[in-house]
mmCIF file of C-alpha atoms and ligand atoms in Angstrom:
data_model
loop_
_atom_site.group_PDB
_atom_site.id
_atom_site.type_symbol
_atom_site.label_atom_id
_atom_site.label_comp_id
_atom_site.label_asym_id
_atom_site.label_seq_id
_atom_site.Cartn_x
_atom_site.Cartn_y
_atom_site.Cartn_z
ATOM 1 C CA UNK O 1 15.213 -22.465 28.747
ATOM 2 C CA UNK O 2 13.367 -21.194 31.849
ATOM 3 C CA UNK O 3 12.253 -23.463 34.672
ATOM 4 C CA UNK O 4 8.681 -23.119 35.937
ATOM 5 C CA UNK O 5 10.011 -21.504 39.101
ATOM 6 C CA UNK O 6 12.010 -18.985 37.090
ATOM 7 C CA UNK O 7 8.962 -18.103 34.981
ATOM 8 C CA UNK O 8 6.924 -17.522 38.142
ATOM 9 C CA UNK O 9 9.653 -15.324 39.588
ATOM 10 C CA UNK O 10 9.829 -13.252 36.421
ATOM 11 C CA UNK O 11 6.051 -12.815 36.323
ATOM 12 C CA UNK O 12 5.891 -11.673 39.938
ATOM 13 C CA UNK O 13 9.007 -9.538 40.266
ATOM 14 C CA UNK O 14 9.045 -5.812 39.600
ATOM 15 C CA UNK O 15 11.864 -5.030 37.189
ATOM 16 C CA UNK O 16 12.055 -4.337 33.476
ATOM 17 C CA UNK O 17 14.851 -6.746 32.613
ATOM 18 C CA UNK O 18 12.567 -9.243 30.879
ATOM 19 C CA UNK O 19 10.867 -6.527 28.782
ATOM 20 C CA UNK O 20 14.278 -5.279 27.615
ATOM 21 C CA UNK O 21 15.318 -8.818 26.715
ATOM 22 C CA UNK O 22 12.047 -9.363 24.777
ATOM 23 C CA UNK O 23 12.732 -6.244 22.712
ATOM 24 C CA UNK O 24 16.365 -7.201 22.150
ATOM 25 C CA UNK O 25 15.458 -10.631 20.769
ATOM 26 C CA UNK O 26 12.771 -9.169 18.528
ATOM 27 C CA UNK O 27 15.307 -6.684 17.115
ATOM 28 C CA UNK O 28 17.873 -9.434 16.577
ATOM 29 C CA UNK O 29 15.431 -11.431 14.415
ATOM 30 C CA UNK O 30 13.291 -8.732 12.772
ATOM 31 C CA UNK O 31 15.393 -5.560 13.063
ATOM 32 C CA UNK O 32 13.221 -2.461 13.288
ATOM 33 C CA UNK O 33 10.509 -3.872 11.030
ATOM 34 C CA UNK O 34 6.937 -4.102 12.253
ATOM 35 C CA UNK O 35 4.649 -6.045 9.918
ATOM 36 C CA UNK O 36 1.270 -4.642 8.978
ATOM 37 C CA UNK O 37 -1.754 -6.927 8.585
ATOM 38 C CA UNK O 38 -5.276 -5.876 7.657
ATOM 39 C CA UNK O 39 -8.219 -7.522 9.408
ATOM 40 C CA UNK O 40 -11.838 -7.758 8.264
ATOM 41 C CA UNK O 41 -14.313 -8.887 10.895
ATOM 42 C CA UNK O 42 -16.801 -10.100 8.340
ATOM 43 C CA UNK O 43 -19.496 -11.669 10.515
ATOM 44 C CA UNK O 44 -20.362 -11.163 14.189
ATOM 45 C CA UNK O 45 -22.751 -14.106 14.261
ATOM 46 C CA UNK O 46 -21.656 -16.904 16.541
ATOM 47 C CA UNK O 47 -23.212 -20.196 17.640
ATOM 48 C CA UNK O 48 -21.026 -20.307 20.765
ATOM 49 C CA UNK O 49 -21.530 -18.784 24.165
ATOM 50 C CA UNK O 50 -18.039 -18.184 25.520
ATOM 51 C CA UNK O 51 -18.510 -16.457 28.852
ATOM 52 C CA UNK O 52 -15.874 -13.793 28.189
ATOM 53 C CA UNK O 53 -16.885 -12.788 24.666
ATOM 54 C CA UNK O 54 -19.062 -9.848 23.658
ATOM 55 C CA UNK O 55 -20.333 -11.478 20.471
ATOM 56 C CA UNK O 56 -21.522 -14.661 22.238
ATOM 57 C CA UNK O 57 -24.852 -15.985 20.970
ATOM 58 C CA UNK O 58 -26.754 -14.926 24.121
ATOM 59 C CA UNK O 59 -25.843 -11.255 23.802
ATOM 60 C CA UNK O 60 -29.118 -9.871 22.528
ATOM 61 C CA UNK O 61 -27.936 -6.262 22.669
ATOM 62 C CA UNK O 62 -25.909 -6.623 19.512
ATOM 63 C CA UNK O 63 -26.955 -5.931 15.973
ATOM 64 C CA UNK O 64 -25.782 -8.914 13.999
ATOM 65 C CA UNK O 65 -24.229 -8.504 10.558
ATOM 66 C CA UNK O 66 -22.623 -10.544 7.846
ATOM 67 C CA UNK O 67 -20.581 -8.785 5.138
ATOM 68 C CA UNK O 68 -21.266 -10.160 1.650
ATOM 69 C CA UNK O 69 -18.483 -11.838 -0.296
ATOM 70 C CA UNK O 70 -18.750 -9.165 -2.987
ATOM 71 C CA UNK O 71 -18.138 -6.496 -0.375
ATOM 72 C CA UNK O 72 -15.204 -8.415 1.137
ATOM 73 C CA UNK O 73 -13.647 -8.557 -2.340
ATOM 74 C CA UNK O 74 -14.099 -4.791 -2.737
ATOM 75 C CA UNK O 75 -12.476 -4.079 0.652
ATOM 76 C CA UNK O 76 -9.492 -6.241 -0.288
ATOM 77 C CA UNK O 77 -9.183 -4.531 -3.666
ATOM 78 C CA UNK O 78 -9.108 -1.235 -1.832
ATOM 79 C CA UNK O 79 -6.474 -2.193 0.736
ATOM 80 C CA UNK O 80 -4.358 -3.915 -1.907
ATOM 81 C CA UNK O 81 -4.163 -0.524 -3.566
ATOM 82 C CA UNK O 82 -2.529 0.728 -0.349
ATOM 83 C CA UNK O 83 0.042 -2.051 -0.537
ATOM 84 C CA UNK O 84 -1.251 -4.198 2.317
ATOM 85 C CA UNK O 85 -0.108 -7.775 1.674
ATOM 86 C CA UNK O 86 -1.899 -9.782 4.351
ATOM 87 C CA UNK O 87 -5.558 -9.880 5.168
ATOM 88 C CA UNK O 88 -7.115 -11.682 8.109
ATOM 89 C CA UNK O 89 -10.714 -12.800 7.583
ATOM 90 C CA UNK O 90 -12.182 -13.181 11.040
ATOM 91 C CA UNK O 91 -15.689 -14.038 12.247
ATOM 92 C CA UNK O 92 -17.631 -15.738 14.970
ATOM 93 C CA UNK O 93 -18.649 -19.346 14.426
ATOM 94 C CA UNK O 94 -21.345 -18.377 11.999
ATOM 95 C CA UNK O 95 -23.400 -21.500 11.194
ATOM 96 C CA UNK O 96 -24.504 -19.934 7.947
ATOM 97 C CA UNK O 97 -20.970 -19.805 6.574
ATOM 98 C CA UNK O 98 -21.112 -21.345 3.141
ATOM 99 C CA UNK O 99 -17.669 -22.956 3.072
ATOM 100 C CA UNK O 100 -17.901 -23.772 -0.658
ATOM 101 C CA UNK O 101 -18.680 -20.130 -1.457
ATOM 102 C CA UNK O 102 -15.955 -18.915 0.885
ATOM 103 C CA UNK O 103 -13.474 -21.159 -0.925
ATOM 104 C CA UNK O 104 -14.501 -19.595 -4.235
ATOM 105 C CA UNK O 105 -13.978 -16.122 -2.775
ATOM 106 C CA UNK O 106 -10.504 -17.104 -1.559
ATOM 107 C CA UNK O 107 -9.647 -18.461 -5.021
ATOM 108 C CA UNK O 108 -10.821 -15.216 -6.598
ATOM 109 C CA UNK O 109 -8.803 -13.060 -4.181
ATOM 110 C CA UNK O 110 -5.655 -15.155 -4.668
ATOM 111 C CA UNK O 111 -5.919 -15.058 -8.456
ATOM 112 C CA UNK O 112 -6.340 -11.267 -8.505
ATOM 113 C CA UNK O 113 -3.927 -10.051 -5.843
ATOM 114 C CA UNK O 114 -0.591 -10.990 -4.381
ATOM 115 C CA UNK O 115 -1.882 -11.217 -0.856
ATOM 116 C CA UNK O 116 -1.672 -13.729 1.987
ATOM 117 C CA UNK O 117 -5.012 -14.831 3.444
ATOM 118 C CA UNK O 118 -5.302 -15.679 7.112
ATOM 119 C CA UNK O 119 -8.541 -17.245 8.320
ATOM 120 C CA UNK O 120 -9.918 -17.020 11.842
ATOM 121 C CA UNK O 121 -13.298 -18.756 11.836
ATOM 122 C CA UNK O 122 -13.070 -20.988 14.897
ATOM 123 C CA UNK O 123 -13.781 -24.699 14.879
ATOM 124 C CA UNK O 124 -14.581 -26.324 11.537
ATOM 125 C CA UNK O 125 -14.537 -29.891 10.251
ATOM 126 C CA UNK O 126 -11.230 -31.250 8.995
ATOM 127 C CA UNK O 127 -12.613 -31.462 5.447
ATOM 128 C CA UNK O 128 -13.624 -27.807 5.621
ATOM 129 C CA UNK O 129 -10.166 -26.753 6.813
ATOM 130 C CA UNK O 130 -8.715 -28.811 3.969
ATOM 131 C CA UNK O 131 -11.027 -27.351 1.347
ATOM 132 C CA UNK O 132 -10.206 -23.776 2.395
ATOM 133 C CA UNK O 133 -6.477 -24.554 2.323
ATOM 134 C CA UNK O 134 -6.818 -26.066 -1.130
ATOM 135 C CA UNK O 135 -8.706 -22.935 -2.203
ATOM 136 C CA UNK O 136 -5.631 -20.862 -1.384
ATOM 137 C CA UNK O 137 -5.869 -19.846 2.285
ATOM 138 C CA UNK O 138 -2.348 -19.509 3.701
ATOM 139 C CA UNK O 139 -2.768 -19.168 7.438
ATOM 140 C CA UNK O 140 -5.209 -19.952 10.247
ATOM 141 C CA UNK O 141 -5.579 -18.475 13.730
ATOM 142 C CA UNK O 142 -7.138 -20.676 16.400
ATOM 143 C CA UNK O 143 -6.367 -19.680 19.964
ATOM 144 C CA UNK O 144 -6.440 -22.309 22.707
ATOM 145 C CA UNK O 145 -7.367 -19.464 25.123
ATOM 146 C CA UNK O 146 -6.256 -21.328 28.275
ATOM 147 C CA UNK O 147 -4.188 -24.442 28.894
ATOM 148 C CA UNK O 148 -6.405 -25.373 31.856
ATOM 149 C CA UNK O 149 -8.935 -27.905 30.505
ATOM 150 C CA UNK O 150 -11.440 -27.413 33.315
ATOM 151 C CA UNK O 151 -11.513 -23.645 32.970
ATOM 152 C CA UNK O 152 -11.662 -23.986 29.188
ATOM 153 C CA UNK O 153 -14.808 -26.099 29.450
ATOM 154 C CA UNK O 154 -16.414 -23.749 31.952
ATOM 155 C CA UNK O 155 -15.739 -20.642 29.879
ATOM 156 C CA UNK O 156 -16.412 -22.230 26.477
ATOM 157 C CA UNK O 157 -19.595 -24.310 26.983
ATOM 158 C CA UNK O 158 -19.959 -27.442 24.843
ATOM 159 C CA UNK O 159 -16.329 -27.385 23.730
ATOM 160 C CA UNK O 160 -13.189 -29.042 25.092
ATOM 161 C CA UNK O 161 -9.523 -28.103 25.160
ATOM 162 C CA UNK O 162 -8.726 -31.533 23.744
ATOM 163 C CA UNK O 163 -10.829 -30.877 20.615
ATOM 164 C CA UNK O 164 -9.330 -27.428 20.281
ATOM 165 C CA UNK O 165 -5.792 -28.780 20.358
ATOM 166 C CA UNK O 166 -6.793 -31.517 17.920
ATOM 167 C CA UNK O 167 -7.911 -28.826 15.475
ATOM 168 C CA UNK O 168 -4.643 -26.918 15.908
ATOM 169 C CA UNK O 169 -2.723 -30.088 14.991
ATOM 170 C CA UNK O 170 -5.018 -30.696 12.006
ATOM 171 C CA UNK O 171 -4.302 -27.183 10.728
ATOM 172 C CA UNK O 172 -0.578 -27.818 11.033
ATOM 173 C CA UNK O 173 -0.871 -31.147 9.263
ATOM 174 C CA UNK O 174 -2.780 -29.501 6.399
ATOM 175 C CA UNK O 175 0.110 -27.117 5.822
ATOM 176 C CA UNK O 176 -1.348 -23.869 7.131
ATOM 177 C CA UNK O 177 0.904 -21.378 8.859
ATOM 178 C CA UNK O 178 -0.744 -21.645 12.267
ATOM 179 C CA UNK O 179 -1.330 -19.092 14.995
ATOM 180 C CA UNK O 180 -2.572 -19.734 18.511
ATOM 181 C CA UNK O 181 -2.236 -18.355 22.002
ATOM 182 C CA UNK O 182 -4.052 -17.555 25.213
ATOM 183 C CA UNK O 183 -6.031 -14.854 26.965
ATOM 184 C CA UNK O 184 -3.971 -13.545 29.888
ATOM 185 C CA UNK O 185 -5.810 -13.388 33.204
ATOM 186 C CA UNK O 186 -9.049 -15.213 32.387
ATOM 187 C CA UNK O 187 -11.201 -15.512 35.519
ATOM 188 C CA UNK O 188 -10.272 -18.661 37.418
ATOM 189 C CA UNK O 189 -6.720 -18.816 36.088
ATOM 190 C CA UNK O 190 -3.603 -18.077 38.148
ATOM 191 C CA UNK O 191 0.161 -17.875 37.866
ATOM 192 C CA UNK O 192 0.424 -21.645 37.359
ATOM 193 C CA UNK O 193 -1.975 -21.414 34.415
ATOM 194 C CA UNK O 194 0.206 -18.750 32.819
ATOM 195 C CA UNK O 195 3.268 -20.964 33.214
ATOM 196 C CA UNK O 196 1.424 -23.868 31.565
ATOM 197 C CA UNK O 197 0.135 -21.535 28.822
ATOM 198 C CA UNK O 198 3.724 -20.537 28.033
ATOM 199 C CA UNK O 199 4.859 -24.149 27.883
ATOM 200 C CA UNK O 200 1.926 -25.112 25.654
ATOM 201 C CA UNK O 201 2.656 -22.187 23.309
ATOM 202 C CA UNK O 202 6.271 -23.304 23.057
ATOM 203 C CA UNK O 203 5.367 -26.981 22.494
ATOM 204 C CA UNK O 204 2.894 -26.132 19.732
ATOM 205 C CA UNK O 205 5.813 -24.661 17.738
ATOM 206 C CA UNK O 206 3.666 -21.903 16.237
ATOM 207 C CA UNK O 207 4.207 -19.634 13.236
ATOM 208 C CA UNK O 208 2.156 -16.887 14.884
ATOM 209 C CA UNK O 209 1.347 -16.314 18.545
ATOM 210 C CA UNK O 210 -1.562 -14.143 19.658
ATOM 211 C CA UNK O 211 -1.657 -13.282 23.347
ATOM 212 C CA UNK O 212 -3.611 -10.519 25.009
ATOM 213 C CA UNK O 213 -5.137 -9.541 28.362
ATOM 214 C CA UNK O 214 -8.691 -10.475 29.354
ATOM 215 C CA UNK O 215 -10.923 -7.411 29.020
ATOM 216 C CA UNK O 216 -14.304 -7.711 30.790
ATOM 217 C CA UNK O 217 -17.240 -6.957 28.518
ATOM 218 C CA UNK O 218 -20.360 -5.370 30.013
ATOM 219 C CA UNK O 219 -22.817 -7.689 28.288
ATOM 220 C CA UNK O 220 -21.203 -10.939 29.409
ATOM 221 C CA UNK O 221 -21.440 -13.040 32.595
ATOM 222 C CA UNK O 222 -17.814 -12.104 33.379
ATOM 223 C CA UNK O 223 -18.522 -8.374 33.420
ATOM 224 C CA UNK O 224 -17.538 -7.940 37.079
ATOM 225 C CA UNK O 225 -14.156 -9.631 36.880
ATOM 226 C CA UNK O 226 -11.022 -7.497 36.722
ATOM 227 C CA UNK O 227 -8.573 -7.501 33.848
ATOM 228 C CA UNK O 228 -4.965 -8.461 34.610
ATOM 229 C CA UNK O 229 -2.238 -5.983 35.350
ATOM 230 C CA UNK O 230 -0.630 -4.396 32.264
ATOM 231 C CA UNK O 231 2.859 -5.058 33.581
ATOM 232 C CA UNK O 232 2.119 -8.768 34.079
ATOM 233 C CA UNK O 233 0.621 -8.928 30.572
ATOM 234 C CA UNK O 234 3.690 -7.295 29.018
ATOM 235 C CA UNK O 235 6.074 -9.552 30.900
ATOM 236 C CA UNK O 236 4.072 -12.533 29.637
ATOM 237 C CA UNK O 237 4.432 -11.267 26.064
ATOM 238 C CA UNK O 238 8.188 -10.795 26.523
ATOM 239 C CA UNK O 239 8.496 -14.361 27.780
ATOM 240 C CA UNK O 240 6.562 -15.551 24.717
ATOM 241 C CA UNK O 241 9.030 -13.684 22.506
ATOM 242 C CA UNK O 242 12.120 -14.987 24.298
ATOM 243 C CA UNK O 243 10.873 -18.575 24.214
ATOM 244 C CA UNK O 244 9.718 -18.332 20.556
ATOM 245 C CA UNK O 245 12.180 -15.996 18.838
ATOM 246 C CA UNK O 246 11.074 -16.770 15.252
ATOM 247 C CA UNK O 247 7.292 -16.498 15.681
ATOM 248 C CA UNK O 248 5.240 -13.566 14.484
ATOM 249 C CA UNK O 249 3.652 -11.926 17.520
ATOM 250 C CA UNK O 250 1.043 -9.179 17.095
ATOM 251 C CA UNK O 251 0.555 -6.308 19.517
ATOM 252 C CA UNK O 252 -3.134 -7.118 19.927
ATOM 253 C CA UNK O 253 -5.782 -4.425 20.339
ATOM 254 C CA UNK O 254 -6.694 -5.798 23.769
ATOM 255 C CA UNK O 255 -3.461 -4.192 25.063
ATOM 256 C CA UNK O 256 -4.878 -0.828 23.975
ATOM 257 C CA UNK O 257 -8.164 -1.638 25.684
ATOM 258 C CA UNK O 258 -6.275 -2.379 28.898
ATOM 259 C CA UNK O 259 -4.072 0.690 28.963
ATOM 260 C CA UNK O 260 -3.395 3.816 26.939
ATOM 261 C CA UNK O 261 -0.589 3.107 24.448
ATOM 262 C CA UNK O 262 -0.863 -0.574 25.344
ATOM 263 C CA UNK O 263 -0.094 -1.734 21.834
ATOM 264 C CA UNK O 264 2.971 0.472 21.694
ATOM 265 C CA UNK O 265 4.133 -1.017 24.981
ATOM 266 C CA UNK O 266 3.560 -4.500 23.501
ATOM 267 C CA UNK O 267 5.753 -3.606 20.508
ATOM 268 C CA UNK O 268 8.447 -2.491 22.931
ATOM 269 C CA UNK O 269 8.129 -5.770 24.833
ATOM 270 C CA UNK O 270 8.765 -7.957 21.782
ATOM 271 C CA UNK O 271 5.726 -7.938 19.447
ATOM 272 C CA UNK O 272 6.571 -7.529 15.736
ATOM 273 C CA UNK O 273 3.148 -7.329 14.062
ATOM 274 C CA UNK O 274 0.412 -4.735 14.105
ATOM 275 C CA UNK O 275 -3.138 -5.247 12.853
ATOM 276 C CA UNK O 276 -5.183 -2.593 11.119
ATOM 277 C CA UNK O 277 -8.939 -2.975 11.358
ATOM 278 C CA UNK O 278 -10.269 -2.532 7.830
ATOM 279 C CA UNK O 279 -13.848 -3.548 8.590
ATOM 280 C CA UNK O 280 -16.115 -0.783 7.290
ATOM 281 C CA UNK O 281 -17.150 1.338 10.306
ATOM 282 C CA UNK O 282 -20.874 0.689 9.820
ATOM 283 C CA UNK O 283 -20.169 -2.894 10.853
ATOM 284 C CA UNK O 284 -17.170 -2.645 13.157
ATOM 285 C CA UNK O 285 -19.062 -0.889 15.944
ATOM 286 C CA UNK O 286 -20.967 -4.179 16.312
ATOM 287 C CA UNK O 287 -17.863 -6.347 16.512
ATOM 288 C CA UNK O 288 -17.163 -5.746 20.130
ATOM 289 C CA UNK O 289 -15.407 -8.763 21.572
ATOM 290 C CA UNK O 290 -14.434 -6.622 24.540
ATOM 291 C CA UNK O 291 -15.311 -3.046 25.545
ATOM 292 C CA UNK O 292 -13.011 -0.164 24.743
ATOM 293 C CA UNK O 293 -11.552 -1.255 21.425
ATOM 294 C CA UNK O 294 -8.956 1.180 20.076
ATOM 295 C CA UNK O 295 -10.409 4.353 18.590
ATOM 296 C CA UNK O 296 -8.155 3.711 15.610
ATOM 297 C CA UNK O 297 -10.718 1.067 14.639
ATOM 298 C CA UNK O 298 -13.279 3.721 13.955
ATOM 299 C CA UNK O 299 -11.421 6.118 11.702
ATOM 300 C CA UNK O 300 -13.150 6.029 8.394
ATOM 301 C CA UNK O 301 -10.244 6.620 6.175
ATOM 302 C CA UNK O 302 -7.665 3.923 5.519
ATOM 303 C CA UNK O 303 -5.024 6.506 4.709
ATOM 304 C CA UNK O 304 -5.604 8.160 8.030
ATOM 305 C CA UNK O 305 -5.443 4.819 9.837
ATOM 306 C CA UNK O 306 -2.180 3.946 8.112
ATOM 307 C CA UNK O 307 -0.611 7.256 9.089
ATOM 308 C CA UNK O 308 -1.684 6.811 12.701
ATOM 309 C CA UNK O 309 -0.145 3.336 12.841
ATOM 310 C CA UNK O 310 3.046 4.523 11.105
ATOM 311 C CA UNK O 311 3.390 7.273 13.675
ATOM 312 C CA UNK O 312 2.797 4.926 16.561
ATOM 313 C CA UNK O 313 5.329 2.389 15.292
ATOM 314 C CA UNK O 314 7.880 5.138 14.656
ATOM 315 C CA UNK O 315 7.454 6.521 18.161
ATOM 316 C CA UNK O 316 8.478 3.080 19.419
ATOM 317 C CA UNK O 317 11.628 3.091 17.282
ATOM 318 C CA UNK O 318 10.228 0.824 14.554
ATOM 319 C CA UNK O 319 9.377 1.033 10.856
ATOM 320 C CA UNK O 320 6.008 -0.125 9.555
ATOM 321 C CA UNK O 321 6.455 -2.500 6.594
ATOM 322 C CA UNK O 322 3.908 -4.070 4.274
ATOM 323 C CA UNK O 323 5.716 -7.315 3.397
ATOM 324 C CA UNK O 324 3.729 -10.500 3.056
ATOM 325 C CA UNK O 325 5.526 -11.521 6.257
ATOM 326 C CA UNK O 326 5.816 -15.271 5.740
ATOM 327 C CA UNK O 327 6.541 -17.572 8.646
ATOM 328 C CA UNK O 328 10.256 -17.791 9.437
ATOM 329 C CA UNK O 329 9.702 -21.409 10.433
ATOM 330 C CA UNK O 330 8.671 -22.797 7.053
HETATM 331 N N1 LIG K 1 -10.875 -10.243 26.378
HETATM 332 C C1 LIG K 1 -9.777 -10.502 25.649
HETATM 333 N N2 LIG K 1 -9.766 -11.252 24.533
HETATM 334 C C2 LIG K 1 -10.949 -11.754 24.139
HETATM 335 N N3 LIG K 1 -11.271 -12.515 23.072
HETATM 336 C C3 LIG K 1 -12.594 -12.759 23.121
HETATM 337 N N4 LIG K 1 -13.146 -12.142 24.183
HETATM 338 C C4 LIG K 1 -12.144 -11.523 24.842
HETATM 339 C C5 LIG K 1 -12.072 -10.726 26.023
HETATM 340 N N5 LIG K 1 -13.156 -10.457 26.735
HETATM 341 C C6 LIG K 1 -10.288 -12.991 22.096
HETATM 342 C C7 LIG K 1 -10.227 -14.504 22.036
HETATM 343 C C8 LIG K 1 -10.552 -14.825 20.608
HETATM 344 C C9 LIG K 1 -10.191 -13.549 19.903
HETATM 345 C C10 LIG K 1 -10.852 -13.358 18.588
HETATM 346 O O1 LIG K 1 -10.595 -12.540 20.807
HETATM 347 O O2 LIG K 1 -8.912 -14.929 22.314
HETATM 348 O O3 LIG K 1 -9.823 -15.938 20.140
HETATM 349 FE FE1 LIG K 2 -17.841 -17.081 19.351
HETATM 350 FE FE2 LIG K 2 -15.176 -16.928 19.374
HETATM 351 FE FE3 LIG K 2 -16.662 -15.238 20.843
HETATM 352 FE FE4 LIG K 2 -16.499 -17.804 21.533
HETATM 353 S S1 LIG K 2 -14.773 -16.309 21.491
HETATM 354 S S2 LIG K 2 -18.397 -16.566 21.457
HETATM 355 S S3 LIG K 2 -16.414 -18.824 19.536
HETATM 356 S S4 LIG K 2 -16.594 -15.358 18.621
#
């Protein structure tokens, strides 16, 4: 497809050709449709201390919460009423997760609603991944964050890239639709890292690909590092689209945190999925992975949020759809 030298040229040059190509390929595969997914950030407790992340264990300025399973069920009942067909259950690596209970909740959700469940809970044991899959979970998101092993270990203490990749392969083997991806512009990374990130993404043959710019968070050790350029980030996303035409690629909220209308720009560069934060606002203000999360996250009313997203998608020439949005690779 592209040589490493070509990728570097594209990422450094100043024209829009690659963004236009990213959009064209998205339209060829998905037409005008932008898939809607709901996301519940159900616990901001985390045992890890990733240097870039606002909910790292050492951040003492955060009020920690854990949404009960009963409440999660109620939220899903509510959004199902609005026709949303995919829910992402995301949390930090909460050591108090009761995997057996979580499995029961998943079973209950799946037997009551026609809805796809995506989990994003970080590193678990293989048996736990298996149990949750057997309980009815459809998809799992586990980002590799950076393809540079040394930087990975520096920024994610007590974890290794090798173990992370092992888990991604386990998830695939268990039959999950799998999502992964990087953070663009992590401190210490350079153009070569981005090239290797792109190649790793391609080689992992992913159903979903989440990429987004690094956003410095005030209560982390990386607070003084700069985020990457928006243009570089968008070109990276377009390359991801061109190299992985069939994958679902969300316009992540970090694009909005980087630049006004960032998510809209990401849709125009090749993303085909948009996430709606459906975490009740009393909690979501404490789920700050990075500063400056989209204000859309804080609107109380789901109806209002939906309308805002519909308008945004329409302004980019798309149509918001609520399909289950299965992987095109399965
Ligand atoms: N900037 C951008 N993305 C971040 N994430 C965590 N912290 C940051 C940050 N400061 C991303 C990671 C993680 C996802 C839930 O949020 O990629 O996998
Ligand atoms: Fe925890 Fe994930 Fe944040 Fe790391 S990136 S501190 S594992 S929530």
